[in-house]
mmCIF file of C-alpha atoms in Angstrom:
data_model
loop_
_atom_site.group_PDB
_atom_site.id
_atom_site.type_symbol
_atom_site.label_atom_id
_atom_site.label_comp_id
_atom_site.label_asym_id
_atom_site.label_seq_id
_atom_site.Cartn_x
_atom_site.Cartn_y
_atom_site.Cartn_z
ATOM 1 C CA MET S 729 134.925 119.858 92.149
ATOM 2 C CA ARG S 730 134.947 118.588 96.307
ATOM 3 C CA GLY S 731 137.773 115.488 97.813
ATOM 4 C CA ALA S 732 140.815 117.562 98.284
ATOM 5 C CA THR S 733 139.841 117.149 101.716
ATOM 6 C CA THR S 734 137.771 115.647 104.665
ATOM 7 C CA ILE S 735 136.096 118.508 106.816
ATOM 8 C CA ARG S 736 133.684 117.714 109.805
ATOM 9 C CA LEU S 737 130.202 118.675 108.609
ATOM 10 C CA TRP S 738 127.548 117.500 111.497
ATOM 11 C CA ASP S 739 128.372 117.438 114.987
ATOM 12 C CA TRP S 740 127.131 114.051 116.714
ATOM 13 C CA PRO S 741 123.748 116.039 118.422
ATOM 14 C CA VAL S 742 122.742 117.104 115.274
ATOM 15 C CA ARG S 743 123.169 113.177 113.504
ATOM 16 C CA LEU S 744 122.191 111.892 116.607
ATOM 17 C CA THR S 745 118.616 113.833 116.661
ATOM 18 C CA HIS S 746 117.691 113.305 113.309
ATOM 19 C CA TRP S 747 118.139 109.711 113.388
ATOM 20 C CA VAL S 748 116.451 108.685 116.540
ATOM 21 C CA ILE S 749 113.756 111.212 114.413
ATOM 22 C CA VAL S 750 114.057 108.545 111.810
ATOM 23 C CA LEU S 751 113.593 105.719 114.117
ATOM 24 C CA LEU S 752 110.461 107.403 116.179
ATOM 25 C CA LEU S 753 109.014 108.491 113.309
ATOM 26 C CA PRO S 754 107.232 104.414 111.908
ATOM 27 C CA ALA S 755 107.077 103.883 115.880
ATOM 28 C CA LEU S 756 104.690 106.123 116.687
ATOM 29 C CA TRP S 757 102.726 105.779 113.528
ATOM 30 C CA TRP S 758 103.064 102.081 114.326
ATOM 31 C CA THR S 759 101.708 102.856 117.663
ATOM 32 C CA ALA S 760 98.858 105.028 116.412
ATOM 33 C CA GLU S 761 97.408 102.957 113.935
ATOM 34 C CA GLU S 762 97.716 99.972 116.138
ATOM 35 C CA GLY S 763 96.131 101.885 119.387
ATOM 36 C CA LEU S 764 98.873 101.582 121.821
ATOM 37 C CA ILE S 765 97.787 105.321 123.261
ATOM 38 C CA GLU S 766 100.567 104.446 126.880
ATOM 39 C CA GLN S 767 102.966 103.821 124.113
ATOM 40 C CA HIS S 768 102.506 106.467 121.151
ATOM 41 C CA ARG S 769 102.732 109.327 124.697
ATOM 42 C CA VAL S 770 106.459 107.744 125.442
ATOM 43 C CA LEU S 771 107.335 107.564 122.219
ATOM 44 C CA GLY S 772 105.632 111.216 121.387
ATOM 45 C CA LEU S 773 107.776 112.992 124.737
ATOM 46 C CA THR S 774 110.698 111.417 123.908
ATOM 47 C CA LEU S 775 110.158 112.827 120.060
ATOM 48 C CA LEU S 776 109.813 116.170 121.769
ATOM 49 C CA GLY S 777 112.367 115.661 124.218
ATOM 50 C CA PHE S 778 114.613 115.798 121.144
ATOM 51 C CA VAL S 779 113.104 118.782 119.201
ATOM 52 C CA ILE S 780 113.274 120.619 121.678
ATOM 53 C CA PHE S 781 117.100 119.531 122.314
ATOM 54 C CA ARG S 782 117.621 120.121 118.364
ATOM 55 C CA LEU S 783 115.806 123.821 119.167
ATOM 56 C CA ILE S 784 118.272 124.833 121.688
ATOM 57 C CA TRP S 785 121.071 123.097 119.849
ATOM 58 C CA GLY S 786 120.469 125.652 116.418
ATOM 59 C CA PHE S 787 121.566 128.741 118.793
ATOM 60 C CA VAL S 788 124.277 126.832 120.805
ATOM 61 C CA GLY S 789 125.545 124.375 118.403
ATOM 62 C CA SER S 790 128.135 123.977 116.011
ATOM 63 C CA GLU S 791 127.980 126.244 112.854
ATOM 64 C CA SER S 792 126.388 123.917 110.798
ATOM 65 C CA ALA S 793 123.422 123.004 113.200
ATOM 66 C CA ARG S 794 122.588 126.984 114.062
ATOM 67 C CA PHE S 795 119.594 128.612 112.660
ATOM 68 C CA ARG S 796 120.843 131.526 111.987
ATOM 69 C CA ASN S 797 123.224 129.825 109.345
ATOM 70 C CA PHE S 798 121.486 128.033 107.338
ATOM 71 C CA LEU S 799 118.012 129.772 107.501
ATOM 72 C CA ARG S 800 118.608 132.798 104.687
ATOM 73 C CA GLY S 801 116.900 135.584 102.877
ATOM 74 C CA PRO S 802 115.074 134.953 99.533
ATOM 75 C CA GLY S 803 117.341 136.736 97.685
ATOM 76 C CA THR S 804 119.962 134.365 98.861
ATOM 77 C CA VAL S 805 118.071 131.847 98.170
ATOM 78 C CA ARG S 806 117.237 133.368 94.715
ATOM 79 C CA ALA S 807 120.848 133.218 93.730
ATOM 80 C CA TYR S 808 121.165 129.452 94.945
ATOM 81 C CA LEU S 809 118.096 128.896 92.467
ATOM 82 C CA ARG S 810 119.869 130.768 89.528
ATOM 83 C CA GLY S 811 123.429 127.951 90.677
ATOM 84 C CA GLN S 812 125.276 130.012 92.368
ATOM 85 C CA ALA S 813 126.670 128.205 94.877
ATOM 86 C CA THR S 814 127.002 128.787 98.254
ATOM 87 C CA ALA S 815 130.599 129.480 100.729
ATOM 88 C CA ARG S 816 129.839 127.254 103.357
ATOM 89 C CA PRO S 817 129.362 123.261 103.667
ATOM 90 C CA GLY S 818 126.240 122.404 105.246
ATOM 91 C CA HIS S 819 122.555 123.246 104.050
ATOM 92 C CA ASN S 820 122.103 124.891 101.148
ATOM 93 C CA PRO S 821 120.287 127.866 101.100
ATOM 94 C CA LEU S 822 117.001 125.882 100.146
ATOM 95 C CA GLY S 823 117.710 122.854 102.255
ATOM 96 C CA GLY S 824 117.519 124.787 105.045
ATOM 97 C CA TRP S 825 114.118 126.130 104.693
ATOM 98 C CA SER S 826 112.985 122.229 104.204
ATOM 99 C CA VAL S 827 114.641 121.746 107.883
ATOM 100 C CA ALA S 828 113.046 125.019 109.465
ATOM 101 C CA ALA S 829 109.740 122.947 107.910
ATOM 102 C CA LEU S 830 110.355 119.533 109.225
ATOM 103 C CA LEU S 831 111.086 120.839 112.500
ATOM 104 C CA ALA S 832 107.691 123.381 112.213
ATOM 105 C CA VAL S 833 105.833 120.796 110.473
ATOM 106 C CA LEU S 834 107.302 118.529 114.315
ATOM 107 C CA SER S 835 106.934 120.681 116.431
ATOM 108 C CA ALA S 836 102.999 121.418 115.285
ATOM 109 C CA GLN S 837 102.139 118.271 116.003
ATOM 110 C CA LEU S 838 104.354 117.156 118.636
ATOM 111 C CA ALA S 839 102.144 120.903 120.313
ATOM 112 C CA LEU S 840 98.748 118.627 119.380
ATOM 113 C CA GLY S 841 99.836 115.393 120.618
ATOM 114 C CA LEU S 842 100.012 117.344 123.854
ATOM 115 C CA VAL S 843 96.412 118.236 123.736
ATOM 116 C CA ALA S 844 94.861 115.185 122.107
ATOM 117 C CA GLN S 845 92.581 112.650 123.924
ATOM 118 C CA ASP S 846 90.982 109.164 122.565
ATOM 119 C CA GLU S 847 87.628 110.073 121.731
ATOM 120 C CA TYR S 848 85.929 108.586 125.750
ATOM 121 C CA GLY S 849 88.506 111.383 126.457
ATOM 122 C CA LEU S 850 90.174 109.041 129.102
ATOM 123 C CA VAL S 851 93.432 108.594 127.301
ATOM 124 C CA ALA S 852 95.548 111.970 127.164
ATOM 125 C CA GLY S 853 98.420 113.777 126.146
ATOM 126 C CA PRO S 854 99.934 115.630 128.993
ATOM 127 C CA LEU S 855 98.739 119.171 129.027
ATOM 128 C CA ASN S 856 94.749 118.177 127.841
ATOM 129 C CA PRO S 857 93.512 118.923 130.951
ATOM 130 C CA LEU S 858 93.730 122.539 130.499
ATOM 131 C CA LEU S 859 91.407 122.027 127.284
ATOM 132 C CA SER S 860 88.052 121.750 127.437
ATOM 133 C CA PHE S 861 86.751 118.120 125.317
ATOM 134 C CA ASP S 862 85.762 119.667 122.365
ATOM 135 C CA ALA S 863 88.973 121.580 121.825
ATOM 136 C CA ALA S 864 91.286 118.385 122.774
ATOM 137 C CA GLU S 865 88.552 116.534 120.445
ATOM 138 C CA THR S 866 89.353 119.105 117.715
ATOM 139 C CA ALA S 867 92.961 118.437 118.843
ATOM 140 C CA THR S 868 92.769 115.900 118.222
ATOM 141 C CA GLU S 869 91.645 116.086 115.335
ATOM 142 C CA TRP S 870 94.210 117.981 113.363
ATOM 143 C CA HIS S 871 96.941 115.815 114.818
ATOM 144 C CA GLU S 872 95.698 113.067 112.881
ATOM 145 C CA ALA S 873 95.309 115.241 109.508
ATOM 146 C CA LEU S 874 98.560 116.558 110.165
ATOM 147 C CA PHE S 875 100.788 113.500 110.355
ATOM 148 C CA ASN S 876 100.154 114.029 105.996
ATOM 149 C CA ALA S 877 102.229 116.777 105.964
ATOM 150 C CA VAL S 878 105.158 115.022 108.229
ATOM 151 C CA LEU S 879 104.610 112.829 105.936
ATOM 152 C CA ALA S 880 105.091 114.965 102.758
ATOM 153 C CA LEU S 881 107.605 116.740 104.544
ATOM 154 C CA THR S 882 109.004 113.461 104.729
ATOM 155 C CA ALA S 883 109.079 112.151 101.432
ATOM 156 C CA LEU S 884 110.069 115.588 99.707
ATOM 157 C CA HIS S 885 113.304 114.940 101.748
ATOM 158 C CA VAL S 886 114.141 112.131 100.553
ATOM 159 C CA ALA S 887 113.740 112.402 97.247
ATOM 160 C CA ALA S 888 115.835 115.393 97.481
ATOM 161 C CA ILE S 889 118.148 113.072 99.215
ATOM 162 C CA LEU S 890 117.615 110.795 96.221
ATOM 163 C CA TYR S 891 117.938 113.667 93.584
ATOM 164 C CA TYR S 892 121.348 114.429 95.114
ATOM 165 C CA LEU S 893 122.540 110.838 94.583
ATOM 166 C CA ILE S 894 121.594 109.889 91.397
ATOM 167 C CA VAL S 895 121.883 113.043 89.680
ATOM 168 C CA LYS S 896 124.454 114.928 91.245
ATOM 169 C CA ARG S 897 126.222 111.627 92.314
ATOM 170 C CA ASP S 898 126.344 113.210 95.908
ATOM 171 C CA ASN S 899 125.267 111.202 98.242
ATOM 172 C CA LEU S 900 124.119 113.364 101.404
ATOM 173 C CA VAL S 901 123.697 110.154 103.644
ATOM 174 C CA GLY S 902 126.786 109.294 104.548
ATOM 175 C CA PRO S 903 127.970 112.571 105.985
ATOM 176 C CA MET S 904 124.836 112.088 108.115
ATOM 177 C CA VAL S 905 126.650 109.009 109.563
ATOM 178 C CA THR S 906 129.808 109.515 109.850
ATOM 179 C CA GLY S 907 129.920 113.382 110.535
ATOM 180 C CA HIS S 908 132.552 113.570 107.709
ATOM 181 C CA ARG S 909 132.482 114.794 104.150
ATOM 182 C CA ARG S 910 135.363 116.150 100.950
ATOM 183 C CA ALA S 911 135.704 119.253 100.642
ATOM 184 C CA ASP S 912 137.875 121.870 98.278
ATOM 185 C CA ALA S 913 141.205 121.910 99.310
ATOM 186 C CA GLY S 914 140.713 125.321 101.051
ATOM 187 C CA VAL S 915 138.046 125.402 102.812
ATOM 188 C CA GLU S 916 137.531 126.347 106.544
ATOM 189 C CA PRO S 917 137.357 124.144 108.937
ATOM 190 C CA LEU S 918 133.274 124.412 111.111
ATOM 191 C CA ARG S 919 132.988 126.576 113.932
ATOM 192 C CA PRO S 920 132.414 123.833 116.779
ATOM 193 C CA ALA S 921 130.030 124.242 119.885
ATOM 194 C CA ALA S 922 131.627 125.223 123.258
ATOM 195 C CA ARG S 923 132.348 122.780 124.713
ATOM 196 C CA TRP S 924 129.856 121.864 126.990
ATOM 197 C CA ALA S 925 127.348 123.006 125.099
ATOM 198 C CA TRP S 926 125.352 119.928 124.607
ATOM 199 C CA ALA S 927 124.733 119.143 128.144
ATOM 200 C CA ALA S 928 122.510 122.590 128.644
ATOM 201 C CA ALA S 929 121.273 121.809 125.623
ATOM 202 C CA MET S 930 120.109 118.456 127.253
ATOM 203 C CA LEU S 931 118.968 119.285 130.690
ATOM 204 C CA GLY S 932 117.194 122.523 129.130
ATOM 205 C CA ALA S 933 115.329 119.769 126.675
ATOM 206 C CA ALA S 934 114.670 117.388 129.490
ATOM 207 C CA ALA S 935 113.895 119.839 131.402
ATOM 208 C CA MET S 936 111.382 121.391 130.161
ATOM 209 C CA VAL S 937 110.189 117.365 128.761
ATOM 210 C CA GLY S 938 109.885 116.516 132.913
ATOM 211 C CA TRP S 939 107.774 119.291 133.796
ATOM 212 C CA ILE S 940 105.075 118.797 130.202
ATOM 213 C CA ALA S 941 104.708 115.548 130.788
ATOM 214 C CA LEU S 942 103.596 116.074 134.771
ATOM 215 C CA GLY S 943 101.288 118.916 133.024
ATOM 216 C CA ALA S 944 102.902 121.901 133.263
ATOM 217 C CA PRO S 945 102.864 122.941 136.588
ATOM 218 C CA PRO S 946 102.679 126.153 138.495
ATOM 219 C CA LEU S 947 106.509 126.927 139.115
ATOM 220 C CA THR S 948 106.506 127.970 142.428
ATOM 221 C CA MET A 1309 35.229 92.231 106.741
ATOM 222 C CA THR A 1310 38.654 90.718 107.764
ATOM 223 C CA ALA A 1311 40.297 92.785 105.682
ATOM 224 C CA ILE A 1312 39.052 95.645 106.518
ATOM 225 C CA ARG A 1313 40.155 94.866 109.659
ATOM 226 C CA THR A 1314 43.125 94.194 108.632
ATOM 227 C CA PHE A 1315 43.809 97.250 106.696
ATOM 228 C CA ALA A 1316 42.969 99.309 110.025
ATOM 229 C CA ILE A 1317 45.660 97.562 111.467
ATOM 230 C CA VAL A 1318 48.254 97.963 109.133
ATOM 231 C CA ALA A 1319 47.257 101.740 108.689
ATOM 232 C CA ALA A 1320 47.016 101.400 112.756
ATOM 233 C CA ALA A 1321 50.445 100.686 113.184
ATOM 234 C CA ALA A 1322 51.801 102.714 109.850
ATOM 235 C CA MET A 1323 50.368 105.663 111.573
ATOM 236 C CA LEU A 1324 51.952 104.258 115.009
ATOM 237 C CA ALA A 1325 55.333 103.415 113.366
ATOM 238 C CA MET A 1326 55.278 107.059 111.121
ATOM 239 C CA PRO A 1327 56.589 109.682 113.933
ATOM 240 C CA SER A 1328 59.792 107.194 114.390
ATOM 241 C CA VAL A 1329 60.282 107.733 110.801
ATOM 242 C CA ALA A 1330 60.232 110.931 109.846
ATOM 243 C CA ALA A 1331 62.135 111.214 113.459
ATOM 244 C CA ALA A 1332 65.186 109.077 112.415
ATOM 245 C CA PRO A 1333 67.645 111.858 112.259
ATOM 246 C CA ASP A 1334 66.441 113.584 114.962
ATOM 247 C CA THR A 1335 66.567 110.512 117.039
ATOM 248 C CA ILE A 1336 69.819 109.701 115.964
ATOM 249 C CA LYS A 1337 71.582 113.740 116.307
ATOM 250 C CA ALA A 1338 70.040 113.425 119.740
ATOM 251 C CA ARG A 1339 71.655 109.665 120.945
ATOM 252 C CA GLN A 1340 75.018 111.781 119.306
ATOM 253 C CA ALA A 1341 74.293 114.435 121.097
ATOM 254 C CA ASN A 1342 73.672 112.341 124.387
ATOM 255 C CA PHE A 1343 77.221 110.676 123.784
ATOM 256 C CA LYS A 1344 79.433 112.985 123.065
ATOM 257 C CA ALA A 1345 77.381 114.605 126.427
ATOM 258 C CA MET A 1346 79.117 111.239 128.211
ATOM 259 C CA ALA A 1347 82.417 111.805 126.445
ATOM 260 C CA ARG A 1348 82.814 114.955 127.917
ATOM 261 C CA SER A 1349 81.645 114.179 131.283
ATOM 262 C CA MET A 1350 84.291 111.204 131.252
ATOM 263 C CA LYS A 1351 86.691 113.802 130.660
ATOM 264 C CA MET A 1352 85.969 116.407 132.749
ATOM 265 C CA ILE A 1353 85.749 113.329 135.960
ATOM 266 C CA SER A 1354 89.265 112.012 134.263
ATOM 267 C CA ASP A 1355 90.313 115.626 134.711
ATOM 268 C CA GLU A 1356 89.081 116.188 138.453
ATOM 269 C CA LEU A 1357 91.383 112.610 139.435
ATOM 270 C CA ARG A 1358 94.685 114.395 137.478
ATOM 271 C CA LYS A 1359 94.755 117.417 139.766
ATOM 272 C CA ASP A 1360 96.903 117.465 143.251
ATOM 273 C CA THR A 1361 93.130 118.651 145.575
ATOM 274 C CA PRO A 1362 90.138 116.651 143.291
ATOM 275 C CA ALA A 1363 86.655 118.960 143.210
ATOM 276 C CA PHE A 1364 85.114 116.220 144.100
ATOM 277 C CA ALA A 1365 81.321 118.007 143.595
ATOM 278 C CA VAL A 1366 82.413 118.061 140.448
ATOM 279 C CA VAL A 1367 83.292 115.043 140.271
ATOM 280 C CA ARG A 1368 79.747 112.936 141.837
ATOM 281 C CA ARG A 1369 77.720 115.782 139.619
ATOM 282 C CA GLU A 1370 79.595 114.511 136.173
ATOM 283 C CA ALA A 1371 79.404 111.034 137.127
ATOM 284 C CA ALA A 1372 75.409 111.425 138.239
ATOM 285 C CA ALA A 1373 74.807 112.758 135.006
ATOM 286 C CA LEU A 1374 76.985 110.083 132.960
ATOM 287 C CA ASP A 1375 74.797 107.930 134.397
ATOM 288 C CA ARG A 1376 71.343 109.454 133.675
ATOM 289 C CA ALA A 1377 73.165 109.765 129.660
ATOM 290 C CA ALA A 1378 74.119 105.837 129.895
ATOM 291 C CA GLY A 1379 70.514 105.262 130.973
ATOM 292 C CA ARG A 1380 69.215 106.744 127.545
ATOM 293 C CA VAL A 1381 71.745 104.436 125.479
ATOM 294 C CA GLY A 1382 69.418 101.556 125.267
ATOM 295 C CA ARG A 1383 65.949 103.007 124.278
ATOM 296 C CA SER A 1384 68.722 105.340 121.686
ATOM 297 C CA PHE A 1385 68.596 103.078 118.998
ATOM 298 C CA PRO A 1386 64.760 102.261 117.768
ATOM 299 C CA ARG A 1387 64.360 100.728 114.403
ATOM 300 C CA GLY A 1388 64.626 102.858 111.643
ATOM 301 C CA THR A 1389 67.771 105.012 112.857
ATOM 302 C CA GLY A 1390 69.937 102.603 111.653
ATOM 303 C CA ALA A 1391 72.266 103.674 107.984
ATOM 304 C CA GLU A 1392 68.752 102.888 106.166
ATOM 305 C CA ALA A 1393 67.698 107.004 107.683
ATOM 306 C CA GLY A 1394 70.500 108.994 105.577
ATOM 307 C CA VAL A 1395 72.483 111.031 108.258
ATOM 308 C CA LYS A 1396 75.680 109.954 109.125
ATOM 309 C CA THR A 1397 75.247 107.130 111.860
ATOM 310 C CA GLY A 1398 78.687 104.793 113.344
ATOM 311 C CA ALA A 1399 75.243 102.572 113.826
ATOM 312 C CA ARG A 1400 76.220 99.392 112.745
ATOM 313 C CA ALA A 1401 73.122 97.164 111.942
ATOM 314 C CA ALA A 1402 74.825 94.735 114.444
ATOM 315 C CA ILE A 1403 72.016 96.275 116.742
ATOM 316 C CA TRP A 1404 68.476 95.433 115.855
ATOM 317 C CA ALA A 1405 69.800 91.800 114.387
ATOM 318 C CA GLU A 1406 70.909 91.096 117.584
ATOM 319 C CA PRO A 1407 68.360 93.221 120.007
ATOM 320 C CA ALA A 1408 69.336 90.779 123.287
ATOM 321 C CA ALA A 1409 73.584 91.022 122.614
ATOM 322 C CA PHE A 1410 72.729 94.971 122.023
ATOM 323 C CA GLN A 1411 70.859 95.356 125.278
ATOM 324 C CA ALA A 1412 73.252 93.188 127.576
ATOM 325 C CA ALA A 1413 75.332 95.209 125.754
ATOM 326 C CA SER A 1414 73.455 98.653 127.449
ATOM 327 C CA ALA A 1415 72.886 97.269 130.583
ATOM 328 C CA LYS A 1416 76.929 96.863 131.220
ATOM 329 C CA LEU A 1417 77.223 100.184 130.658
ATOM 330 C CA THR A 1418 73.768 101.148 133.094
ATOM 331 C CA GLY A 1419 76.028 98.893 135.329
ATOM 332 C CA ALA A 1420 78.984 100.570 135.072
ATOM 333 C CA THR A 1421 77.871 103.826 135.317
ATOM 334 C CA LYS A 1422 75.915 102.782 138.325
ATOM 335 C CA GLY A 1423 79.288 101.585 139.653
ATOM 336 C CA LEU A 1424 80.689 104.665 138.808
ATOM 337 C CA ARG A 1425 78.687 107.175 140.876
ATOM 338 C CA ALA A 1426 78.546 105.242 143.740
ATOM 339 C CA ALA A 1427 82.381 105.333 144.046
ATOM 340 C CA ALA A 1428 82.180 109.079 143.415
ATOM 341 C CA ALA A 1429 79.714 109.294 146.613
ATOM 342 C CA GLY A 1430 82.888 108.864 148.328
ATOM 343 C CA THR A 1431 86.284 110.714 147.655
ATOM 344 C CA ASP A 1432 88.584 107.843 147.104
ATOM 345 C CA THR A 1433 90.248 108.597 143.870
ATOM 346 C CA GLY A 1434 91.718 104.763 143.246
ATOM 347 C CA ARG A 1435 88.340 103.552 143.593
ATOM 348 C CA ILE A 1436 86.670 106.341 141.480
ATOM 349 C CA ARG A 1437 89.466 105.865 138.740
ATOM 350 C CA ALA A 1438 88.741 102.056 138.511
ATOM 351 C CA ALA A 1439 84.915 103.099 138.277
ATOM 352 C CA LEU A 1440 86.005 105.143 135.645
ATOM 353 C CA GLY A 1441 88.594 102.836 133.493
ATOM 354 C CA ALA A 1442 85.977 100.450 133.639
ATOM 355 C CA THR A 1443 82.794 102.319 132.125
ATOM 356 C CA GLY A 1444 85.429 103.574 129.502
ATOM 357 C CA ALA A 1445 85.880 100.018 129.175
ATOM 358 C CA THR A 1446 81.928 99.119 128.682
ATOM 359 C CA CYS A 1447 82.175 102.350 126.353
ATOM 360 C CA LYS A 1448 85.108 100.807 123.814
ATOM 361 C CA GLY A 1449 83.929 97.155 124.170
ATOM 362 C CA CYS A 1450 80.022 97.958 122.959
ATOM 363 C CA HIS A 1451 81.770 100.602 120.562
ATOM 364 C CA ASP A 1452 83.646 96.895 118.867
ATOM 365 C CA GLN A 1453 80.870 95.235 118.789
ATOM 366 C CA PHE A 1454 77.860 97.581 116.927
ATOM 367 C CA ARG A 1455 79.817 100.855 115.770
ATOM 368 C CA VAL A 1456 80.884 100.988 112.292
ATOM 369 C CA GLN A 1457 84.781 100.914 112.450
ATOM 370 C CA ASP A 1458 87.289 103.868 111.385
#
């Protein structure tokens, strides 16, 4: 089925963002456990930048990075579950939604972190002053609780990759490192992103994080 | 005669002790509310200090409230208001086993809140921020020693 030719599958912004998340998640967990809140804050803002970048990239990135190419309707998902193969390489109709779920939970977790605080109302996320102590305390509790959802979805993600590797004999990790994978002859190459789209997406993400880090001051 | 006197003393002591035993859950809830109010004041001061133009009236008001609340901490832990009261409390038995150390810790807190109150009388945000940090450090120091770790 595969192997006739090699195609570019994941562009470098997708791969970079992916592996940054892999590195930052354990670091964020560890700094939280150890009470290293200042470091947790810096790492959290860094991750926020990459997640915002990935969200922008979902609109302006290369074909396999775009949401509209991998978020498919329920009919397509059902067809895929019945065993009908998809036409284009990239996230399959079910996997696409798991990526969306991961990004959504990460975004929610980051948003909660932005308003979270220590129990003294002293060390806090950059947007904490926008909330009362009590509202921020609730957000902090959710921030702790939602980490379990992050863990669960990450575990599901890794389990799916292991299933592909062991049962389907399909290594998905390699392409996420190199960006290339084997494909049938005749598969058209994926449409790449516009040349400077990554620079625009990165500038946009950096500006957004900078503004949030300053406590989201009025833009006048 | 001695037996009757002993009985009377025991009975009187029991009667004196009773209201506080009956009120233990209320005492615990009141002191928890007091701590929560202190945290709220901390945040309000902290929020003001982050602004370009802090409202020093708010800082003064909350520093005063914080100082008053801090003064209650040392006498918020009568005997019988620990885990034995049957209400969820993070108070460790060390509070009653080492009363001198606990009183010293609560004196450290009031010392810090007095310092914060003094700093808040002026408009030197650096000084207020340092005093607020020092207050937070006494909170944490006491918690490490006398509160159940979660």
